[in-house]
Short mmCIF file of C-alpha atoms and ligand atoms in Angstrom, two decimals:
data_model
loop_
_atom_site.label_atom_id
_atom_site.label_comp_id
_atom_site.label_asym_id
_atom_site.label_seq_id
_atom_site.Cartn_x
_atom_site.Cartn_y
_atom_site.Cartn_z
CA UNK A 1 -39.57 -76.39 13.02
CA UNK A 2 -38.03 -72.93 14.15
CA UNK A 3 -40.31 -72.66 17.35
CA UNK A 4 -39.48 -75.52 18.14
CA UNK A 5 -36.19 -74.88 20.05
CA UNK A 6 -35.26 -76.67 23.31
CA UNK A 7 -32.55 -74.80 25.89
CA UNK A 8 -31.25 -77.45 28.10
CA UNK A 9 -28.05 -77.64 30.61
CA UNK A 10 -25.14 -77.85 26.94
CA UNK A 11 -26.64 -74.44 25.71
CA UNK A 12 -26.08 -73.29 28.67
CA UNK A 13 -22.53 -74.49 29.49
CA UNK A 14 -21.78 -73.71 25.37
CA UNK A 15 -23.12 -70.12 26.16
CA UNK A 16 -21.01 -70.02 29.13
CA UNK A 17 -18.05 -71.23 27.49
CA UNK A 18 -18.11 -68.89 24.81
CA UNK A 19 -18.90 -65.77 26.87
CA UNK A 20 -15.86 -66.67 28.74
CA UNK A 21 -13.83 -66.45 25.39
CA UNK A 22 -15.58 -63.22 24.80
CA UNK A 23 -14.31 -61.56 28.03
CA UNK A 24 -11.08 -62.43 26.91
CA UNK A 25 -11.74 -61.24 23.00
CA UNK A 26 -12.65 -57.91 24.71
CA UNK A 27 -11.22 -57.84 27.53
CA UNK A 28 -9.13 -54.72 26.64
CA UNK A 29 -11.77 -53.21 24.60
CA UNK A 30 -14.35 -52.88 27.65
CA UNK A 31 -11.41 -52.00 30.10
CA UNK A 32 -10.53 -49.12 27.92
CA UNK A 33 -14.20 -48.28 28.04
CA UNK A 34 -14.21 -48.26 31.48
CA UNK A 35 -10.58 -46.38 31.57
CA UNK A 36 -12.26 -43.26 30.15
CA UNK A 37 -15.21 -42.77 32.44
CA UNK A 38 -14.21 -45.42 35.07
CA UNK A 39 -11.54 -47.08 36.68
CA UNK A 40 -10.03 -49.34 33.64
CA UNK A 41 -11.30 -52.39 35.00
CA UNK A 42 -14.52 -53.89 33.34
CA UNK A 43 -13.19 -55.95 31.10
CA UNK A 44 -9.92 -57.28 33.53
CA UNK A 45 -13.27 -57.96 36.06
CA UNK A 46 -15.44 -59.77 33.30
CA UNK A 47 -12.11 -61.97 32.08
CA UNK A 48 -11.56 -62.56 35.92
CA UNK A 49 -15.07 -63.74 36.70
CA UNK A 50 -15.50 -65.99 33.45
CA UNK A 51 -12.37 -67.50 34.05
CA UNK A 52 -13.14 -68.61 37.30
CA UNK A 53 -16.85 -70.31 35.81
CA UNK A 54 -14.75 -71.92 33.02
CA UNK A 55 -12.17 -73.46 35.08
CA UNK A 56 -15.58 -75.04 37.32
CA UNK A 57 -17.63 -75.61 34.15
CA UNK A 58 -17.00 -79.17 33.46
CA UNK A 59 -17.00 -79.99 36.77
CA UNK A 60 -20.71 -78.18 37.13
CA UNK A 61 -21.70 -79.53 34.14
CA UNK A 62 -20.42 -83.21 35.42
CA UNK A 63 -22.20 -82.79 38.74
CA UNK A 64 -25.22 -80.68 37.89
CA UNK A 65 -27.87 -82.14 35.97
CA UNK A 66 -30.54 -78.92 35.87
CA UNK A 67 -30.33 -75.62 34.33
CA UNK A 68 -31.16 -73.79 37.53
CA UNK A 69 -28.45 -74.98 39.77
CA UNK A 70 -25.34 -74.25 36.88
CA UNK A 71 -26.90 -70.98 36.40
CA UNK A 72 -26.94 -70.34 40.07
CA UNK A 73 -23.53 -71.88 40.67
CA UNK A 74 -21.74 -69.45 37.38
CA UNK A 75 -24.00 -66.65 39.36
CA UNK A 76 -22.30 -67.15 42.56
CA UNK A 77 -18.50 -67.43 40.98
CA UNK A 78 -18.84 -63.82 39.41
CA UNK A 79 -20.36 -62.24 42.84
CA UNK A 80 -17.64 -63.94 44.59
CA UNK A 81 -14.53 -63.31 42.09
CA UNK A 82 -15.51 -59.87 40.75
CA UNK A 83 -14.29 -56.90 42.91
CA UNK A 84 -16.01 -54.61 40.95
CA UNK A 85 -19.84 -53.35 40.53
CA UNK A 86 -20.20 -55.90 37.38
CA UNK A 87 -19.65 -59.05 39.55
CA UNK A 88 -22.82 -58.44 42.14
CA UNK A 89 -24.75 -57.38 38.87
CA UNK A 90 -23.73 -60.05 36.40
CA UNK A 91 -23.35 -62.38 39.21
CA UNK A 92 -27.69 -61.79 40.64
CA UNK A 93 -28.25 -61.96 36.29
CA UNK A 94 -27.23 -65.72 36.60
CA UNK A 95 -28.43 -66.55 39.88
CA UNK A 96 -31.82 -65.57 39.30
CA UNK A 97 -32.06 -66.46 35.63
CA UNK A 98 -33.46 -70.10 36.63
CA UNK A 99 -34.87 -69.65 40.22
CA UNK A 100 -38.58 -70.37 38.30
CA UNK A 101 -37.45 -72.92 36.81
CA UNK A 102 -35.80 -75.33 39.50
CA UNK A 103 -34.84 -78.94 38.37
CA UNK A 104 -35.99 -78.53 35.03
CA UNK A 105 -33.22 -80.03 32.44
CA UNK A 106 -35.07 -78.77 29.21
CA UNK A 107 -37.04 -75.36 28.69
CA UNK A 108 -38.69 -74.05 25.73
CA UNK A 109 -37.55 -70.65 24.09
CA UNK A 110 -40.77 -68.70 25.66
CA UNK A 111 -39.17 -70.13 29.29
CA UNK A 112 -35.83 -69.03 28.09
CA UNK A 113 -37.38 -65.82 27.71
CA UNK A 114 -38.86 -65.65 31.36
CA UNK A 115 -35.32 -66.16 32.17
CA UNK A 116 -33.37 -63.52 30.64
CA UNK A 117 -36.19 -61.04 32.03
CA UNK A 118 -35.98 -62.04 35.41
CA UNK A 119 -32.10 -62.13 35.11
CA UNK A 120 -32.42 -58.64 34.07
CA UNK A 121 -35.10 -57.69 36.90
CA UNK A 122 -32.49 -58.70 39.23
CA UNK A 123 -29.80 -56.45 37.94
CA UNK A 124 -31.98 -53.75 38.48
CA UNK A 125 -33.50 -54.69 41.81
CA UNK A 126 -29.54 -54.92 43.12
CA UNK A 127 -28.30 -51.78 41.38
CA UNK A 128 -31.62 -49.88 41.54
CA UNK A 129 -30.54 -48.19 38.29
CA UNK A 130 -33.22 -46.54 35.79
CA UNK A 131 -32.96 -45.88 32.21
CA UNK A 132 -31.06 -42.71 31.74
CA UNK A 133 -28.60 -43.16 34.72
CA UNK A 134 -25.71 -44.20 31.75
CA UNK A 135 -25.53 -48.05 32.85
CA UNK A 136 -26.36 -51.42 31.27
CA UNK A 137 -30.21 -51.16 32.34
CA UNK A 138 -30.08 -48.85 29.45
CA UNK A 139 -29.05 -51.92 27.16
CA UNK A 140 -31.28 -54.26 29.03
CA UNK A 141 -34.73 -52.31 29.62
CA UNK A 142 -35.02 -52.20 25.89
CA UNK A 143 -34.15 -55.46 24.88
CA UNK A 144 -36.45 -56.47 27.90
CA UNK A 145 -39.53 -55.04 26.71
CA UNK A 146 -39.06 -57.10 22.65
CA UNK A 147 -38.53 -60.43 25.01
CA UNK A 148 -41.71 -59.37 27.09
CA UNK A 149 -44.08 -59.23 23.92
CA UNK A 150 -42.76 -62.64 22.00
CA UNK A 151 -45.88 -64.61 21.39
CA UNK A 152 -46.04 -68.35 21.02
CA UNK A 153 -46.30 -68.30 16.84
CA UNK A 154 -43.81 -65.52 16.55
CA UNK A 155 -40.46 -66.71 14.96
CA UNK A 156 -38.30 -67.24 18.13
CA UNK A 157 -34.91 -65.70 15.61
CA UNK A 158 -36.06 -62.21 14.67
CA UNK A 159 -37.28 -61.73 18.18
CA UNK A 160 -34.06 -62.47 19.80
CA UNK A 161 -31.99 -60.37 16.79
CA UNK A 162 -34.71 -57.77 18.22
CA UNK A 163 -33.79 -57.97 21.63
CA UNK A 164 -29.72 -57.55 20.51
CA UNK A 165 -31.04 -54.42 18.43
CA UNK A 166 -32.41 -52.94 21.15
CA UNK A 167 -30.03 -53.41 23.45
CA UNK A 168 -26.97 -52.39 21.27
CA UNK A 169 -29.27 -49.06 20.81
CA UNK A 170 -29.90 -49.04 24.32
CA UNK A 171 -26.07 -48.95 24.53
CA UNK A 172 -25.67 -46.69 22.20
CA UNK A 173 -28.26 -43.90 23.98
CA UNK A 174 -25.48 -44.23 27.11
CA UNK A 175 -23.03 -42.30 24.86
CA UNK A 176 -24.25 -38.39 25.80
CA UNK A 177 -25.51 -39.26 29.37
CA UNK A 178 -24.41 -37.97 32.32
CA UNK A 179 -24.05 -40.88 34.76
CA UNK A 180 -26.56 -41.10 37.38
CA UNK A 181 -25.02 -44.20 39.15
CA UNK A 182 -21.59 -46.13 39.18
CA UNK A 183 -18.11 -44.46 39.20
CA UNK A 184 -19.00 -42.40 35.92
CA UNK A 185 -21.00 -40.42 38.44
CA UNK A 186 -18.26 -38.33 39.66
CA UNK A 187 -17.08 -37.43 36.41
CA UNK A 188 -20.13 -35.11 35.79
CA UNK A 189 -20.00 -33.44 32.54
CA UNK A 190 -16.99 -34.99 31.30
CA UNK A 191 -19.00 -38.46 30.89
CA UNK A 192 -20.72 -37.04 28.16
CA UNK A 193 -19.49 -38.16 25.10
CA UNK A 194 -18.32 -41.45 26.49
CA UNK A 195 -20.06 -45.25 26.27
CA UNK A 196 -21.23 -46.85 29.03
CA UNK A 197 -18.86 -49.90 29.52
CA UNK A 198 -21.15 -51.92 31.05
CA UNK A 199 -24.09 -51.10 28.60
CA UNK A 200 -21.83 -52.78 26.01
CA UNK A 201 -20.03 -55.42 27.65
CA UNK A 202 -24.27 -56.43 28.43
CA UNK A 203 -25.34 -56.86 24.69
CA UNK A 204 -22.19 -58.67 24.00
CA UNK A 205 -22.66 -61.17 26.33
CA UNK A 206 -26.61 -61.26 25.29
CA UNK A 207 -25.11 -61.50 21.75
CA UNK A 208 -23.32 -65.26 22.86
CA UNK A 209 -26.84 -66.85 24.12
CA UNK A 210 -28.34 -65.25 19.97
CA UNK A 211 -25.44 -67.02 18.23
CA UNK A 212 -26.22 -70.41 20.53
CA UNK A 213 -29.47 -70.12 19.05
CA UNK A 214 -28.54 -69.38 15.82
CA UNK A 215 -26.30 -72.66 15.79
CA UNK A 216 -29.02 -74.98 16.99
CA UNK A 217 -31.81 -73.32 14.17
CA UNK A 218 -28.54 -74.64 11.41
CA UNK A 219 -27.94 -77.85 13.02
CA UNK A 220 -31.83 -78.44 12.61
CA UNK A 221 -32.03 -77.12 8.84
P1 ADP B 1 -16.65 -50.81 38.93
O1 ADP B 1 -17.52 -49.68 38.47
O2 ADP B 1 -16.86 -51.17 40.34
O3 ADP B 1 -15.20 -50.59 38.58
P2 ADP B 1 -16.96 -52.41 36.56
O4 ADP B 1 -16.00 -51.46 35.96
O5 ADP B 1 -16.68 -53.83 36.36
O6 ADP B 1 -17.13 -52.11 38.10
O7 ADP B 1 -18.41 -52.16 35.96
C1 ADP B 1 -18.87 -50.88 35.64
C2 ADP B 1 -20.24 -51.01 34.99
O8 ADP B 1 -21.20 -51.44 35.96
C3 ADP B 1 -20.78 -49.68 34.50
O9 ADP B 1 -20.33 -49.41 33.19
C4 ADP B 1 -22.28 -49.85 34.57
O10 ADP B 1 -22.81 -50.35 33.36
C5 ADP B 1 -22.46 -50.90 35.62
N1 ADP B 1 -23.06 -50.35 36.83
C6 ADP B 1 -22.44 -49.66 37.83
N2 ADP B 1 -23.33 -49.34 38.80
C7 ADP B 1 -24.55 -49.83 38.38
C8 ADP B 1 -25.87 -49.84 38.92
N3 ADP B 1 -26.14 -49.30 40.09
N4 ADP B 1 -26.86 -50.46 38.20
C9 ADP B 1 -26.58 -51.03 37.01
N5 ADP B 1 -25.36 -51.06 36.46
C10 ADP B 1 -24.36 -50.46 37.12
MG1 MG B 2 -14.54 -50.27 36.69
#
């Protein structure tokens, strides 16, 4: 049954795990992003920040036995290891991903769901950022509004490929802004013509938690 899809505390550390091999996959990739309208250091800050959650992950994942509190916990290693604007931002993501959902071990996708939009909610609440201003709200708002109208019923897969569309569009709509907010801002004109680093580095790591599903809906068949 495809709806049928539980997220409990190994997603999660299997979704952490592999964005952490992401940031390394492309870490130069989003640092030379970053180089051209930035300061050449988003992916060197992701790589940084997911190194420091794997190198605690079994350890959470020994002593942790709800979703909430390794969330929180990855949450708090990114604000604290990340120098740059990503860490806060990635780092309130995590953190507030689960604060609805304290103690629980299992969720269902729809939960899941309530998760990633809150996570995204608090990106934007920190980095008051609005569609437009060339940063990853304009991967997440997107994506945000295909999570908030999934209905119980509809098939949990094409909604979440939806939400990666939309963001990875999102992403794309960065690439003749001029920045509104971040260190792009200074650049003026001269961003235009450039890709939001962040807006990509965002539906990359989005893209980890859609293959996670995508393994579980194969392990089922
Ligand atoms: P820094 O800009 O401090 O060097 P990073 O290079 O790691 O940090 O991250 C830059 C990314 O952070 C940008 O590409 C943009 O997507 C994102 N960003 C910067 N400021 C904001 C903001 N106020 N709201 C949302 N995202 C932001
Ligand atoms: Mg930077």
């Amino acid at each position: 049954m495809t709806n049928n899809i539980v997220i409990n505390k190994e997603f999660i550390v299997n979704s952490l795990k592999e964005m952490a091999k992401l940031s390394e996959e492309q870490r130069d990739y989003w640092t030379s992003l970053d180089s051209d309208i930035g300061d050449g250091d988003h992916g060197i800050n992701l790589s940084i920040g997911f190194r420091g959650i794997s190198k605690e992950l079994d350890n959470l994942s020994n002593n942790t036995t709800d979703i909430n509190s390794l969330l929180k916990k990855a949450g708090m290693i990114l604000l604290s290891k990340v120098g740059g604007a990503s860490g806060p931002l990635y780092g309130s993501f995590f953190m507030k991903m689960g604060a609805k959902y304290p103690d629980e071990e299992e969720i269902s996708y729809s939960d899941f769901l309530v998760m990633i939009m809150d996570g995204i909610k608090a990106v934007q609440s920190r980095g008051k950022a609005e569609v437009g201003d060339k940063t990853m709200i304009d991967a997440f708002i997107p994506g945000y509004e295909v999570l908030e109208n999934y209905q119980v019923g509809d098939d949990p897969y094409k909604n979440f490929a939806q939400f990666i569309i939309e963001m990875k569009e999102g992403s794309d709509s960065t690439i003749p802004l001029i920045a509104k907010k971040g260190r792009a801002m200074r650049l003026g004109e001269r961003a235009i013509g450039h890709r939001d680093p962040g807006s990509e580095s965002s539906w990359m790591l989005m893209n980890v938690f859609y293959k996670e599903l995508l393994k579980r809906r194969d392990e089922n068949e």
